[in-house]
Amino acid sequence: AKKRGKNQVHYFTEQLNQKIISEIAMEQELKRALANHEFEMYYQPKTCVKTGKVMGVESLIRWIHPKKGIISPKEFIPIAEQTGLIIPLGNWILQQAMQDQLEWQKQYGITLPVSVNVSAIQFGHDKFFSELHDLIYRLNFEPRHLDIEVTESVLMGDTEKHLTLLKKIRGIGISISLDDFGTGYSSLAYLKTFPINTLKIDKSFLDDYRSNSGSVFIDTMVRMAENLNISVVAEGVESQEQLDYLSSIQCQCYQGYYCSKPIPKKEFIQLVHKLNV
Ligand code: C2E
Ligand code: CA
Ligand code: CA
Ligand code: CA
């Protein structure tokens, strides 16, 4: 038994070493990728439930690796956060999303607000606001065309600090979405405390809408948002049935594969031309 215990410790140490080695390798890879312009922003429409028209768009990062192909943000965002690379990467993301929005507007006459995901580390960084402000100024970007998606975890911790920051962001005309709504510990408290423009109802509720409890939750969130004058986006809509359900409870806006997966910007323009006739 003693020997097995020792072997297990050895095994776990090995595993841990492997994990650290692969994370260090990943960090180097990420730095190289940033310098090499291997990241690309994909875009997923925010679609009106009633009319099927595109009302806005969420930017979602992809790593187009020269050998491995497309790598999901779920794999590299956590490592970018741990290593601090999320700061330059996050700035690049904001700039790219705003530049693309400007391009659609100028070249194609398409004016849509663009939503950018902001990670907790990025949001908590001392220079977040000043860098965001500078970027908007430099690009001559209209702040009302920018929406920032944060999760509850982003807001956790220093309430005063986060409240002040959100007020500053709102103060210059940028809007705030609360992402993955309903999955955290105190979603209601967040709504009460923070100046939120939009609730994004997490996909897990839509997956479950047919069960009695599932539909009660979605319906309740939509009614509550309505009463609070907050807009709602349902995430992860994959079927006509789900869309019909959202329509029946007067949910205004959705995202999901049913309309489109996140796609490269050129394809996104074509999709908007098709849907917004
Ligand atoms: P999220 O912000 O909650 O984004 C929604 C995710 O659900 C996206 O995955 C999207 O592709 C996926 N999705 C959309 N509609 C459907 C659907 O109908 N069915 C299913 N099964 N999935 C759907 P993605 O692009 O892989 O991003 C995963 C997460 O990575 C995001 O979750 C976000 O937390 C993070 N992320 C992505 N891009 C960025 C970014 O630019 N910056 C930061 N900080 N995080 C990002
Ligand atoms: Ca999001
Ligand atoms: Ca989400
Ligand atoms: Ca999420």
XYZ file of C-alpha atoms and ligand atoms in Angstrom:
326
model
C 0.000 0.000 0.000
C 2.878 2.265 0.868
C 4.479 1.694 -2.485
C 1.291 2.420 -4.336
C 0.905 5.684 -2.428
C 4.352 6.763 -3.462
C 3.698 5.814 -7.050
C 0.546 7.833 -7.027
C 2.312 10.893 -5.721
C 4.854 10.393 -8.447
C 2.057 10.023 -10.965
C 0.351 13.241 -9.876
C 3.639 15.138 -9.840
C 4.259 13.945 -13.380
C 0.786 15.054 -14.400
C 1.311 18.432 -12.796
C 4.675 18.806 -14.518
C 3.093 17.940 -17.821
C 0.388 20.480 -17.212
C 2.880 23.211 -16.347
C 5.084 22.344 -19.310
C 2.170 22.435 -21.713
C 0.987 25.736 -20.259
C 4.412 27.290 -20.633
C 4.549 25.996 -24.194
C 1.096 27.444 -24.759
C 2.183 30.824 -23.404
C 5.096 30.945 -25.850
C 2.782 29.852 -28.635
C 0.268 32.555 -27.756
C 2.932 35.259 -27.799
C 4.121 34.066 -31.164
C 0.556 33.882 -32.448
C -0.175 37.449 -31.386
C 2.962 38.714 -33.134
C 2.159 36.556 -36.167
C -1.428 37.772 -36.517
C -2.901 34.313 -36.135
C -5.991 35.503 -34.286
C -9.171 36.374 -36.057
C -12.489 37.720 -34.852
C -15.590 35.773 -35.867
C -19.053 37.262 -35.666
C -22.405 35.870 -34.601
C -25.607 37.833 -35.224
C -27.997 38.951 -32.506
C -31.291 38.400 -34.241
C -34.766 39.811 -33.685
C -37.158 36.990 -32.730
C -40.108 38.649 -34.481
C -38.585 39.864 -37.743
C -35.506 37.653 -38.179
C -33.394 40.740 -38.794
C -29.908 41.212 -37.398
C -29.942 43.782 -34.578
C -26.380 43.493 -33.368
C -23.363 41.223 -33.377
C -21.074 39.475 -30.911
C -17.370 39.173 -31.661
C -15.789 35.820 -30.742
C -12.084 35.176 -31.064
C -10.547 32.287 -32.994
C -6.942 31.194 -33.181
C -6.161 30.091 -36.700
C -3.122 27.952 -35.961
C -0.908 27.267 -39.001
C -0.644 23.554 -38.118
C -3.491 22.767 -35.740
C -6.219 24.706 -37.500
C -8.897 26.578 -35.570
C -8.405 26.553 -31.799
C -11.327 27.376 -29.512
C -11.125 30.334 -27.119
C -12.095 27.935 -24.331
C -8.631 26.410 -24.712
C -6.482 29.520 -24.803
C -8.367 32.353 -23.059
C -7.809 30.802 -19.598
C -4.076 30.568 -20.300
C -3.969 34.094 -21.670
C -5.617 35.141 -18.398
C -3.160 33.244 -16.207
C -0.148 34.653 -18.006
C -1.328 38.247 -18.307
C -1.333 37.988 -22.105
C -5.045 38.724 -21.964
C -4.164 42.420 -21.615
C -2.485 42.872 -25.027
C -4.802 40.238 -26.527
C -7.869 41.927 -25.054
C -6.770 45.285 -26.436
C -6.258 43.715 -29.831
C -9.753 42.172 -29.642
C -11.374 45.512 -28.816
C -9.507 47.283 -31.586
C -10.274 44.609 -34.170
C -13.978 44.489 -33.324
C -14.278 48.275 -33.528
C -12.321 48.470 -36.776
C -14.515 45.784 -38.336
C -17.649 47.618 -37.192
C -16.356 50.825 -38.799
C -15.534 48.980 -42.003
C -19.070 47.538 -42.270
C -20.466 50.968 -41.725
C -18.252 52.794 -44.209
C -17.988 50.189 -46.948
C -21.361 48.484 -46.736
C -23.613 50.974 -44.967
C -24.273 48.454 -42.204
C -24.501 50.000 -38.752
C -24.736 47.409 -36.008
C -23.640 47.617 -32.392
C -20.778 45.205 -31.749
C -20.469 43.262 -28.485
C -17.035 42.404 -27.164
C -16.347 39.831 -24.431
C -14.174 41.209 -21.680
C -12.465 38.840 -19.272
C -12.198 39.377 -15.537
C -8.450 40.009 -15.590
C -8.802 42.511 -18.394
C -11.661 44.304 -16.664
C -9.758 44.373 -13.375
C -6.629 45.831 -14.959
C -5.896 49.362 -13.767
C -5.603 50.769 -17.252
C -8.700 49.114 -18.713
C -10.809 52.245 -18.858
C -8.103 54.636 -20.003
C -6.977 52.266 -22.764
C -10.556 51.696 -23.881
C -11.192 55.414 -23.880
C -8.010 56.121 -25.877
C -8.881 53.460 -28.416
C -12.359 54.863 -28.997
C -10.907 58.323 -29.386
C -8.156 57.169 -31.732
C -10.553 55.255 -33.978
C -13.149 58.002 -33.793
C -15.587 55.263 -32.807
C -19.099 56.029 -31.649
C -19.318 54.570 -28.130
C -23.008 53.745 -28.493
C -21.994 51.208 -31.137
C -19.960 49.299 -28.569
C -21.333 46.839 -26.039
C -19.218 45.080 -23.459
C -20.145 41.568 -22.345
C -19.143 40.678 -18.814
C -20.025 37.699 -16.662
C -20.911 37.745 -12.995
C -17.450 36.425 -12.235
C -16.049 39.593 -13.780
C -18.002 41.683 -11.295
C -17.326 39.532 -8.245
C -15.126 40.911 -5.510
C -14.672 44.649 -5.209
C -18.221 45.919 -5.729
C -17.400 49.594 -5.261
C -14.563 49.500 -7.759
C -16.611 47.621 -10.339
C -19.614 49.851 -9.910
C -17.495 52.968 -10.442
C -15.902 51.438 -13.518
C -19.214 50.369 -15.039
C -20.626 53.835 -14.441
C -17.636 55.371 -16.227
C -18.102 52.989 -19.148
C -21.812 53.753 -19.309
C -21.029 57.426 -18.834
C -19.242 57.646 -22.180
C -22.099 55.836 -23.934
C -20.927 52.213 -24.091
C -23.538 49.619 -23.106
C -23.083 46.636 -20.813
C -24.394 43.086 -21.225
C -24.434 40.521 -18.455
C -23.363 37.259 -20.085
C -24.391 33.701 -19.094
C -27.159 35.122 -16.934
C -28.708 32.726 -14.441
C -25.684 30.468 -14.046
C -24.009 32.333 -11.187
C -24.704 32.510 -7.511
C -26.432 35.840 -7.150
C -27.688 36.952 -10.529
C -30.479 39.043 -9.008
C -28.130 40.918 -6.718
C -25.997 41.844 -9.731
C -28.981 43.273 -11.541
C -29.896 45.310 -8.523
C -26.390 46.658 -8.013
C -24.921 47.209 -11.459
C -26.078 49.369 -14.399
C -26.793 46.617 -16.918
C -28.389 47.261 -20.328
C -28.836 43.690 -21.498
C -29.242 40.257 -19.968
C -28.001 37.290 -21.912
C -29.933 34.227 -20.782
C -27.562 31.289 -20.665
C -27.935 28.469 -23.187
C -28.584 25.911 -20.432
C -32.068 27.423 -19.873
C -32.944 27.140 -23.556
C -31.740 23.526 -23.613
C -34.240 22.856 -20.873
C -37.163 25.032 -21.967
C -39.526 22.114 -22.516
C -39.410 21.089 -18.893
C -41.761 22.963 -16.633
C -39.018 24.492 -14.507
C -36.949 25.455 -17.549
C -39.744 27.470 -19.102
C -40.642 29.104 -15.783
C -37.069 30.350 -15.437
C -36.854 31.814 -18.930
C -40.270 33.391 -18.725
C -39.475 34.876 -15.307
C -36.159 36.312 -16.506
C -37.809 37.895 -19.539
C -40.637 39.431 -17.450
C -38.220 40.685 -14.837
C -35.986 42.298 -17.448
C -39.019 43.910 -19.020
C -40.015 45.431 -15.682
C -36.480 46.645 -15.088
C -36.244 48.122 -18.588
C -33.392 45.820 -19.461
C -33.235 44.121 -22.844
C -32.836 40.377 -23.222
C -30.902 38.083 -25.527
C -31.534 34.326 -25.391
C -28.321 32.385 -26.078
C -27.885 29.076 -27.858
C -31.069 28.837 -29.941
C -30.762 25.819 -32.220
C -34.304 25.018 -33.366
C -37.488 26.519 -34.730
C -39.314 25.174 -31.658
C -37.070 27.127 -29.339
C -37.583 30.219 -31.457
C -41.375 29.739 -31.391
C -41.221 29.418 -27.653
C -39.232 32.666 -27.346
C -41.745 34.346 -29.592
C -44.636 33.120 -27.424
C -43.123 34.710 -24.327
C -42.194 37.913 -26.199
C -38.466 37.551 -25.861
C -37.053 40.104 -28.322
C -33.666 38.881 -29.364
C -31.682 35.671 -29.737
C -28.348 34.233 -30.736
C -27.710 30.697 -31.864
C -26.795 28.251 -34.558
C -30.410 28.353 -35.738
C -29.605 31.724 -37.274
C -25.855 31.310 -37.694
C -22.681 30.036 -36.105
C -19.980 32.631 -35.506
C -18.484 33.308 -38.971
C -15.639 35.358 -40.481
C -16.404 39.029 -41.103
C -16.804 38.734 -44.880
C -19.416 36.001 -44.499
C -21.107 37.975 -41.790
C -21.631 40.910 -44.165
C -23.248 38.597 -46.700
C -25.521 37.162 -44.022
C -26.646 40.625 -42.940
C -27.382 41.559 -46.555
C -29.480 38.435 -46.878
C -31.406 38.831 -43.610
C -31.837 42.595 -43.395
C -33.557 43.188 -46.752
P -19.737 33.140 -24.576
O -19.340 34.568 -24.533
O -20.834 32.697 -23.683
O -20.067 32.850 -26.103
C -21.075 31.968 -26.549
C -20.492 30.666 -27.054
O -21.563 29.800 -27.447
C -19.615 30.817 -28.282
O -18.599 29.821 -28.201
C -20.580 30.497 -29.429
O -19.930 30.031 -30.582
C -21.403 29.415 -28.803
N -22.743 29.314 -29.394
C -23.480 30.297 -29.960
N -24.668 29.819 -30.384
C -24.689 28.506 -30.085
C -25.656 27.450 -30.284
O -26.736 27.639 -30.812
N -25.305 26.219 -29.829
C -24.102 25.966 -29.233
N -23.846 24.725 -28.828
N -23.171 26.931 -29.027
C -23.471 28.181 -29.446
P -17.072 30.176 -28.491
O -16.966 31.144 -29.635
O -16.320 28.894 -28.586
O -16.613 30.952 -27.188
C -16.593 30.311 -25.943
C -16.306 31.280 -24.838
O -14.977 31.798 -24.963
C -17.211 32.504 -24.847
O -18.468 32.190 -24.256
C -16.384 33.478 -24.051
O -16.510 33.222 -22.677
C -14.965 33.125 -24.492
N -14.572 34.044 -25.581
C -14.797 33.965 -26.899
N -14.293 35.029 -27.556
C -13.732 35.817 -26.603
C -13.062 37.084 -26.637
O -12.894 37.745 -27.697
N -12.602 37.594 -25.436
C -12.807 36.921 -24.254
N -12.343 37.478 -23.118
N -13.466 35.743 -24.194
C -13.913 35.193 -25.349
Ca -20.445 36.450 -24.676
Ca -22.770 33.476 -22.988
Ca -19.852 31.480 -21.378
